[in-house]
Amino acid sequence: MLSVELHAHSALSYDGRDPVDLLLEQASAVGLDALAVTDHDEIDASIEAAEKAPDYGLVGIVGMEVTSAAGHVLAFGIRERVESGLPFDETLDRIRDQGGIAVVPHPFQKSRHGVAAHISDEQLASADALEVYNSRLFTGRSNRQAEKFAIRNRLPMTAGSDAHISEMVGQAVTEVGADERSAAAILEGIADGRTSVVGKRTPWRVSLRQFGGGAKRRALRALDALR
């Protein structure tokens, strides 16, 4: 089993703080085997992280968090940026056209662009996997909803720290049964459902700091855009 962080943001995300090297350092320090940097509607930092990952003893997985018209979708194993704003079904098609897999994060958390409120159960069940443990939880209710849905629909299950600062990488981990230590084997293991999830809640003070820092960075970028 390989320990994989499937949901982490770098400074390229509008709400992320740290460069990819700090994320990689943290992933290595906590004993992970692989890391996917999943910036909001950006892919360049993820490609950089995947290229640098072997220097840290890690497998790098290229990915991003796509903002579909219905909400967020994680794309893994892609080569190019997937356009934002597309319908949910088309977003999944674009990911798969690149040979990637589509994992829906925090699907039942409305406040964080979860897709479940905007699509049918059949559409949600068409994803390749469901994130059933997101460490940035409040009550845990939405995680439990996701797990029940995944079990009922026989969907592979993943976990993610949803880290926006490097210290939180590794808070929630997907353990993947992979035939070899490579990105392709990890993604195949996820798609086949050879996964288990391990996670712990991001501390409240850190969640608030991440939220506050993200809001500040969004405001600064908006101001820069007006200049």
PDB file of C-alpha atoms in Angstrom:
ATOM      1  CA  MET A   1       0.000   0.000   0.000  1.00  0.00           C
ATOM      2  CA  LEU A   2       1.234   3.477  -0.917  1.00  0.00           C
ATOM      3  CA  SER A   3       0.317   6.562   1.147  1.00  0.00           C
ATOM      4  CA  VAL A   4      -0.848   9.339  -1.142  1.00  0.00           C
ATOM      5  CA  GLU A   5      -1.854  12.970  -0.599  1.00  0.00           C
ATOM      6  CA  LEU A   6      -4.437  13.725  -3.284  1.00  0.00           C
ATOM      7  CA  HIS A   7      -5.604  17.223  -2.378  1.00  0.00           C
ATOM      8  CA  ALA A   8      -3.115  20.023  -1.728  1.00  0.00           C
ATOM      9  CA  HIS A   9      -2.786  23.578  -2.997  1.00  0.00           C
ATOM     10  CA  SER A  10       0.305  25.614  -3.806  1.00  0.00           C
ATOM     11  CA  ALA A  11       0.784  29.362  -4.089  1.00  0.00           C
ATOM     12  CA  LEU A  12      -0.489  29.152  -7.669  1.00  0.00           C
ATOM     13  CA  SER A  13      -3.996  28.609  -6.278  1.00  0.00           C
ATOM     14  CA  TYR A  14      -5.814  31.854  -5.546  1.00  0.00           C
ATOM     15  CA  ASP A  15      -6.094  30.704  -1.911  1.00  0.00           C
ATOM     16  CA  GLY A  16      -2.812  28.800  -1.514  1.00  0.00           C
ATOM     17  CA  ARG A  17       0.290  30.071   0.278  1.00  0.00           C
ATOM     18  CA  ASP A  18       3.408  27.989  -0.316  1.00  0.00           C
ATOM     19  CA  PRO A  19       5.635  27.020  -3.252  1.00  0.00           C
ATOM     20  CA  VAL A  20       5.711  23.402  -4.359  1.00  0.00           C
ATOM     21  CA  ASP A  21       9.074  22.730  -2.734  1.00  0.00           C
ATOM     22  CA  LEU A  22       7.589  23.265   0.731  1.00  0.00           C
ATOM     23  CA  LEU A  23       4.694  20.930  -0.070  1.00  0.00           C
ATOM     24  CA  LEU A  24       7.145  18.292  -1.281  1.00  0.00           C
ATOM     25  CA  GLU A  25       9.348  18.725   1.795  1.00  0.00           C
ATOM     26  CA  GLN A  26       6.349  18.222   4.071  1.00  0.00           C
ATOM     27  CA  ALA A  27       5.112  15.176   2.155  1.00  0.00           C
ATOM     28  CA  SER A  28       8.535  13.585   2.429  1.00  0.00           C
ATOM     29  CA  ALA A  29       8.904  14.519   6.109  1.00  0.00           C
ATOM     30  CA  VAL A  30       5.628  12.829   7.101  1.00  0.00           C
ATOM     31  CA  GLY A  31       6.465   9.654   5.199  1.00  0.00           C
ATOM     32  CA  LEU A  32       4.163   9.874   2.222  1.00  0.00           C
ATOM     33  CA  ASP A  33       4.878   7.966  -0.964  1.00  0.00           C
ATOM     34  CA  ALA A  34       3.190  10.313  -3.419  1.00  0.00           C
ATOM     35  CA  LEU A  35       1.785  13.813  -3.744  1.00  0.00           C
ATOM     36  CA  ALA A  36      -0.663  15.461  -6.122  1.00  0.00           C
ATOM     37  CA  VAL A  37      -0.723  19.252  -6.133  1.00  0.00           C
ATOM     38  CA  THR A  38      -4.272  20.222  -7.112  1.00  0.00           C
ATOM     39  CA  ASP A  39      -4.479  23.964  -7.615  1.00  0.00           C
ATOM     40  CA  HIS A  40      -7.746  25.685  -8.460  1.00  0.00           C
ATOM     41  CA  ASP A  41      -8.041  25.835 -12.260  1.00  0.00           C
ATOM     42  CA  GLU A  42      -4.255  25.805 -12.676  1.00  0.00           C
ATOM     43  CA  ILE A  43      -1.831  23.019 -13.569  1.00  0.00           C
ATOM     44  CA  ASP A  44       1.659  24.516 -13.956  1.00  0.00           C
ATOM     45  CA  ALA A  45       2.685  24.123 -10.302  1.00  0.00           C
ATOM     46  CA  SER A  46       1.429  20.545 -10.300  1.00  0.00           C
ATOM     47  CA  ILE A  47       3.568  19.717 -13.317  1.00  0.00           C
ATOM     48  CA  GLU A  48       6.540  21.331 -11.579  1.00  0.00           C
ATOM     49  CA  ALA A  49       5.873  19.339  -8.402  1.00  0.00           C
ATOM     50  CA  ALA A  50       5.591  16.074 -10.343  1.00  0.00           C
ATOM     51  CA  GLU A  51       8.933  16.744 -12.023  1.00  0.00           C
ATOM     52  CA  LYS A  52      10.640  17.570  -8.718  1.00  0.00           C
ATOM     53  CA  ALA A  53       9.013  14.779  -6.686  1.00  0.00           C
ATOM     54  CA  PRO A  54      11.708  12.120  -7.268  1.00  0.00           C
ATOM     55  CA  ASP A  55      14.276  14.481  -5.697  1.00  0.00           C
ATOM     56  CA  TYR A  56      12.263  14.174  -2.482  1.00  0.00           C
ATOM     57  CA  GLY A  57      11.798  10.408  -2.742  1.00  0.00           C
ATOM     58  CA  LEU A  58       8.207  10.841  -3.869  1.00  0.00           C
ATOM     59  CA  VAL A  59       5.985   9.929  -6.777  1.00  0.00           C
ATOM     60  CA  GLY A  60       4.466  13.036  -8.337  1.00  0.00           C
ATOM     61  CA  ILE A  61       0.949  12.974  -9.739  1.00  0.00           C
ATOM     62  CA  VAL A  62      -0.160  15.764 -12.059  1.00  0.00           C
ATOM     63  CA  GLY A  63      -3.582  17.120 -11.176  1.00  0.00           C
ATOM     64  CA  MET A  64      -5.785  20.133 -10.601  1.00  0.00           C
ATOM     65  CA  GLU A  65      -9.075  21.112  -8.980  1.00  0.00           C
ATOM     66  CA  VAL A  66     -11.412  22.088 -11.802  1.00  0.00           C
ATOM     67  CA  THR A  67     -14.282  24.473 -11.150  1.00  0.00           C
ATOM     68  CA  SER A  68     -17.091  22.966 -13.201  1.00  0.00           C
ATOM     69  CA  ALA A  69     -20.451  24.689 -13.550  1.00  0.00           C
ATOM     70  CA  ALA A  70     -21.725  22.404 -10.766  1.00  0.00           C
ATOM     71  CA  GLY A  71     -18.722  22.732  -8.449  1.00  0.00           C
ATOM     72  CA  HIS A  72     -15.282  21.284  -7.873  1.00  0.00           C
ATOM     73  CA  VAL A  73     -13.836  18.186  -9.545  1.00  0.00           C
ATOM     74  CA  LEU A  74     -10.326  16.819  -9.004  1.00  0.00           C
ATOM     75  CA  ALA A  75      -8.551  15.778 -12.194  1.00  0.00           C
ATOM     76  CA  PHE A  76      -5.586  13.391 -11.998  1.00  0.00           C
ATOM     77  CA  GLY A  77      -3.257  12.034 -14.648  1.00  0.00           C
ATOM     78  CA  ILE A  78      -3.907  14.845 -17.095  1.00  0.00           C
ATOM     79  CA  ARG A  79      -1.396  16.599 -19.325  1.00  0.00           C
ATOM     80  CA  GLU A  80      -3.094  19.953 -19.900  1.00  0.00           C
ATOM     81  CA  ARG A  81      -5.311  22.346 -17.985  1.00  0.00           C
ATOM     82  CA  VAL A  82      -9.013  21.463 -18.080  1.00  0.00           C
ATOM     83  CA  GLU A  83     -11.188  24.485 -18.802  1.00  0.00           C
ATOM     84  CA  SER A  84     -13.293  25.797 -15.941  1.00  0.00           C
ATOM     85  CA  GLY A  85     -17.016  26.565 -16.115  1.00  0.00           C
ATOM     86  CA  LEU A  86     -18.002  23.542 -18.182  1.00  0.00           C
ATOM     87  CA  PRO A  87     -20.995  21.352 -17.263  1.00  0.00           C
ATOM     88  CA  PHE A  88     -20.199  18.543 -14.830  1.00  0.00           C
ATOM     89  CA  ASP A  89     -20.523  15.759 -17.402  1.00  0.00           C
ATOM     90  CA  GLU A  90     -18.381  17.580 -19.937  1.00  0.00           C
ATOM     91  CA  THR A  91     -15.720  18.237 -17.291  1.00  0.00           C
ATOM     92  CA  LEU A  92     -15.489  14.502 -16.621  1.00  0.00           C
ATOM     93  CA  ASP A  93     -15.283  13.848 -20.360  1.00  0.00           C
ATOM     94  CA  ARG A  94     -12.440  16.357 -20.796  1.00  0.00           C
ATOM     95  CA  ILE A  95     -10.493  14.717 -17.959  1.00  0.00           C
ATOM     96  CA  ARG A  96     -10.969  11.234 -19.393  1.00  0.00           C
ATOM     97  CA  ASP A  97     -10.113  12.400 -22.911  1.00  0.00           C
ATOM     98  CA  GLN A  98      -6.618  13.073 -21.531  1.00  0.00           C
ATOM     99  CA  GLY A  99      -6.429   9.599 -19.997  1.00  0.00           C
ATOM    100  CA  GLY A 100      -7.076  10.943 -16.505  1.00  0.00           C
ATOM    101  CA  ILE A 101      -9.493  10.085 -13.736  1.00  0.00           C
ATOM    102  CA  ALA A 102     -12.108  12.342 -12.142  1.00  0.00           C
ATOM    103  CA  VAL A 103     -12.541  12.376  -8.363  1.00  0.00           C
ATOM    104  CA  VAL A 104     -15.231  14.534  -6.739  1.00  0.00           C
ATOM    105  CA  PRO A 105     -14.022  16.294  -3.567  1.00  0.00           C
ATOM    106  CA  HIS A 106     -16.255  17.310  -0.642  1.00  0.00           C
ATOM    107  CA  PRO A 107     -19.355  16.621  -2.766  1.00  0.00           C
ATOM    108  CA  PHE A 108     -21.919  17.399  -0.067  1.00  0.00           C
ATOM    109  CA  GLN A 109     -20.295  20.535   1.344  1.00  0.00           C
ATOM    110  CA  LYS A 110     -22.298  23.351  -0.247  1.00  0.00           C
ATOM    111  CA  SER A 111     -20.165  26.115   1.236  1.00  0.00           C
ATOM    112  CA  ARG A 112     -17.098  24.793  -0.584  1.00  0.00           C
ATOM    113  CA  HIS A 113     -18.481  24.253  -4.079  1.00  0.00           C
ATOM    114  CA  GLY A 114     -19.612  20.668  -3.563  1.00  0.00           C
ATOM    115  CA  VAL A 115     -21.374  19.401  -6.682  1.00  0.00           C
ATOM    116  CA  ALA A 116     -24.093  17.248  -5.096  1.00  0.00           C
ATOM    117  CA  ALA A 117     -26.602  20.083  -4.765  1.00  0.00           C
ATOM    118  CA  HIS A 118     -26.423  20.802  -8.496  1.00  0.00           C
ATOM    119  CA  ILE A 119     -26.357  17.378 -10.166  1.00  0.00           C
ATOM    120  CA  SER A 120     -28.304  14.135  -9.989  1.00  0.00           C
ATOM    121  CA  ASP A 121     -27.234  11.112  -7.965  1.00  0.00           C
ATOM    122  CA  GLU A 122     -26.672   9.310 -11.253  1.00  0.00           C
ATOM    123  CA  GLN A 123     -24.268  12.009 -12.399  1.00  0.00           C
ATOM    124  CA  LEU A 124     -22.372  11.951  -9.109  1.00  0.00           C
ATOM    125  CA  ALA A 125     -22.115   8.172  -9.311  1.00  0.00           C
ATOM    126  CA  SER A 126     -20.516   8.507 -12.754  1.00  0.00           C
ATOM    127  CA  ALA A 127     -17.301   9.891 -11.222  1.00  0.00           C
ATOM    128  CA  ASP A 128     -14.277   7.614 -11.035  1.00  0.00           C
ATOM    129  CA  ALA A 129     -14.043   8.046  -7.248  1.00  0.00           C
ATOM    130  CA  LEU A 130     -15.400  10.115  -4.387  1.00  0.00           C
ATOM    131  CA  GLU A 131     -13.455  11.982  -1.718  1.00  0.00           C
ATOM    132  CA  VAL A 132     -15.120  10.679   1.451  1.00  0.00           C
ATOM    133  CA  TYR A 133     -12.742  12.244   3.967  1.00  0.00           C
ATOM    134  CA  ASN A 134     -11.722  15.881   3.645  1.00  0.00           C
ATOM    135  CA  SER A 135      -9.739  17.024   6.667  1.00  0.00           C
ATOM    136  CA  ARG A 136     -11.110  20.580   6.535  1.00  0.00           C
ATOM    137  CA  LEU A 137     -14.377  19.421   8.083  1.00  0.00           C
ATOM    138  CA  PHE A 138     -16.657  21.242  10.477  1.00  0.00           C
ATOM    139  CA  THR A 139     -19.033  18.632  11.867  1.00  0.00           C
ATOM    140  CA  GLY A 140     -18.030  15.667   9.729  1.00  0.00           C
ATOM    141  CA  ARG A 141     -21.574  15.291   8.417  1.00  0.00           C
ATOM    142  CA  SER A 142     -20.675  15.932   4.783  1.00  0.00           C
ATOM    143  CA  ASN A 143     -17.858  13.382   4.956  1.00  0.00           C
ATOM    144  CA  ARG A 144     -20.279  10.782   6.315  1.00  0.00           C
ATOM    145  CA  GLN A 145     -22.743  11.584   3.531  1.00  0.00           C
ATOM    146  CA  ALA A 146     -20.006  11.099   0.946  1.00  0.00           C
ATOM    147  CA  GLU A 147     -18.934   7.773   2.427  1.00  0.00           C
ATOM    148  CA  LYS A 148     -22.501   6.447   2.522  1.00  0.00           C
ATOM    149  CA  PHE A 149     -23.043   7.529  -1.078  1.00  0.00           C
ATOM    150  CA  ALA A 150     -19.798   5.889  -2.217  1.00  0.00           C
ATOM    151  CA  ILE A 151     -20.631   2.619  -0.463  1.00  0.00           C
ATOM    152  CA  ARG A 152     -24.182   2.580  -1.812  1.00  0.00           C
ATOM    153  CA  ASN A 153     -22.977   3.208  -5.364  1.00  0.00           C
ATOM    154  CA  ARG A 154     -19.815   1.077  -5.122  1.00  0.00           C
ATOM    155  CA  LEU A 155     -17.534   3.992  -5.876  1.00  0.00           C
ATOM    156  CA  PRO A 156     -13.823   4.017  -4.993  1.00  0.00           C
ATOM    157  CA  MET A 157     -13.114   6.220  -1.971  1.00  0.00           C
ATOM    158  CA  THR A 158     -10.315   8.721  -1.391  1.00  0.00           C
ATOM    159  CA  ALA A 159      -9.183  11.169   1.280  1.00  0.00           C
ATOM    160  CA  GLY A 160      -7.513  14.554   0.998  1.00  0.00           C
ATOM    161  CA  SER A 161      -6.055  17.135   3.344  1.00  0.00           C
ATOM    162  CA  ASP A 162      -7.237  20.000   1.140  1.00  0.00           C
ATOM    163  CA  ALA A 163      -4.101  21.702   2.440  1.00  0.00           C
ATOM    164  CA  HIS A 164      -3.660  25.354   1.563  1.00  0.00           C
ATOM    165  CA  ILE A 165      -0.486  25.652   3.644  1.00  0.00           C
ATOM    166  CA  SER A 166       2.369  23.172   3.555  1.00  0.00           C
ATOM    167  CA  GLU A 167       2.090  22.164   7.232  1.00  0.00           C
ATOM    168  CA  MET A 168      -1.260  20.484   6.560  1.00  0.00           C
ATOM    169  CA  VAL A 169      -0.033  18.155   3.819  1.00  0.00           C
ATOM    170  CA  GLY A 170      -0.601  14.611   5.049  1.00  0.00           C
ATOM    171  CA  GLN A 171      -3.542  15.360   7.362  1.00  0.00           C
ATOM    172  CA  ALA A 172      -5.697  13.021   5.262  1.00  0.00           C
ATOM    173  CA  VAL A 173      -4.181  10.247   3.205  1.00  0.00           C
ATOM    174  CA  THR A 174      -5.411   7.744   0.646  1.00  0.00           C
ATOM    175  CA  GLU A 175      -3.737   4.357   0.960  1.00  0.00           C
ATOM    176  CA  VAL A 176      -3.599   2.785  -2.480  1.00  0.00           C
ATOM    177  CA  GLY A 177      -2.865  -0.773  -3.481  1.00  0.00           C
ATOM    178  CA  ALA A 178      -0.585  -0.220  -6.472  1.00  0.00           C
ATOM    179  CA  ASP A 179       1.289  -2.756  -8.576  1.00  0.00           C
ATOM    180  CA  GLU A 180       4.327  -0.490  -8.719  1.00  0.00           C
ATOM    181  CA  ARG A 181       5.536   2.825  -7.362  1.00  0.00           C
ATOM    182  CA  SER A 182       4.354   5.081 -10.178  1.00  0.00           C
ATOM    183  CA  ALA A 183       1.667   7.646 -10.858  1.00  0.00           C
ATOM    184  CA  ALA A 184      -0.004   5.423 -13.434  1.00  0.00           C
ATOM    185  CA  ALA A 185      -0.163   2.482 -11.033  1.00  0.00           C
ATOM    186  CA  ILE A 186      -1.542   4.677  -8.240  1.00  0.00           C
ATOM    187  CA  LEU A 187      -4.301   6.070 -10.439  1.00  0.00           C
ATOM    188  CA  GLU A 188      -5.143   2.588 -11.687  1.00  0.00           C
ATOM    189  CA  GLY A 189      -5.369   1.406  -8.078  1.00  0.00           C
ATOM    190  CA  ILE A 190      -7.734   4.266  -7.235  1.00  0.00           C
ATOM    191  CA  ALA A 191      -9.953   3.611 -10.247  1.00  0.00           C
ATOM    192  CA  ASP A 192     -10.092  -0.087  -9.319  1.00  0.00           C
ATOM    193  CA  GLY A 193     -11.113   0.760  -5.770  1.00  0.00           C
ATOM    194  CA  ARG A 194      -7.988  -0.579  -4.084  1.00  0.00           C
ATOM    195  CA  THR A 195      -8.071   2.234  -1.519  1.00  0.00           C
ATOM    196  CA  SER A 196      -8.554   2.947   2.149  1.00  0.00           C
ATOM    197  CA  VAL A 197      -8.690   6.346   3.837  1.00  0.00           C
ATOM    198  CA  VAL A 198      -6.849   7.667   6.871  1.00  0.00           C
ATOM    199  CA  GLY A 199      -7.347  11.158   8.202  1.00  0.00           C
ATOM    200  CA  LYS A 200      -7.670  13.607  11.029  1.00  0.00           C
ATOM    201  CA  ARG A 201      -9.385  16.954  11.303  1.00  0.00           C
ATOM    202  CA  THR A 202      -7.454  20.077  10.411  1.00  0.00           C
ATOM    203  CA  PRO A 203      -7.266  22.079  13.677  1.00  0.00           C
ATOM    204  CA  TRP A 204      -9.803  24.914  13.871  1.00  0.00           C
ATOM    205  CA  ARG A 205      -7.114  27.557  14.302  1.00  0.00           C
ATOM    206  CA  VAL A 206      -5.359  26.346  11.156  1.00  0.00           C
ATOM    207  CA  SER A 207      -8.604  26.204   9.168  1.00  0.00           C
ATOM    208  CA  LEU A 208      -9.355  29.783  10.181  1.00  0.00           C
ATOM    209  CA  ARG A 209      -5.818  30.841   9.287  1.00  0.00           C
ATOM    210  CA  GLN A 210      -6.077  29.143   5.907  1.00  0.00           C
ATOM    211  CA  PHE A 211      -9.453  30.771   5.254  1.00  0.00           C
ATOM    212  CA  GLY A 212      -8.225  34.200   6.334  1.00  0.00           C
ATOM    213  CA  GLY A 213      -5.030  33.920   4.338  1.00  0.00           C
ATOM    214  CA  GLY A 214      -6.948  32.804   1.266  1.00  0.00           C
ATOM    215  CA  ALA A 215      -9.372  35.723   1.544  1.00  0.00           C
ATOM    216  CA  LYS A 216      -6.476  38.168   1.866  1.00  0.00           C
ATOM    217  CA  ARG A 217      -4.663  36.726  -1.150  1.00  0.00           C
ATOM    218  CA  ARG A 218      -7.868  36.831  -3.223  1.00  0.00           C
ATOM    219  CA  ALA A 219      -8.367  40.488  -2.318  1.00  0.00           C
ATOM    220  CA  LEU A 220      -4.778  41.398  -3.198  1.00  0.00           C
ATOM    221  CA  ARG A 221      -5.012  39.617  -6.540  1.00  0.00           C
ATOM    222  CA  ALA A 222      -8.278  41.403  -7.302  1.00  0.00           C
ATOM    223  CA  LEU A 223      -6.607  44.731  -6.575  1.00  0.00           C
ATOM    224  CA  ASP A 224      -3.661  43.840  -8.791  1.00  0.00           C
ATOM    225  CA  ALA A 225      -6.050  43.001 -11.612  1.00  0.00           C
ATOM    226  CA  LEU A 226      -7.594  46.483 -11.378  1.00  0.00           C
ATOM    227  CA  ARG A 227      -4.268  48.282 -11.644  1.00  0.00           C
TER     228      ARG A 227
END
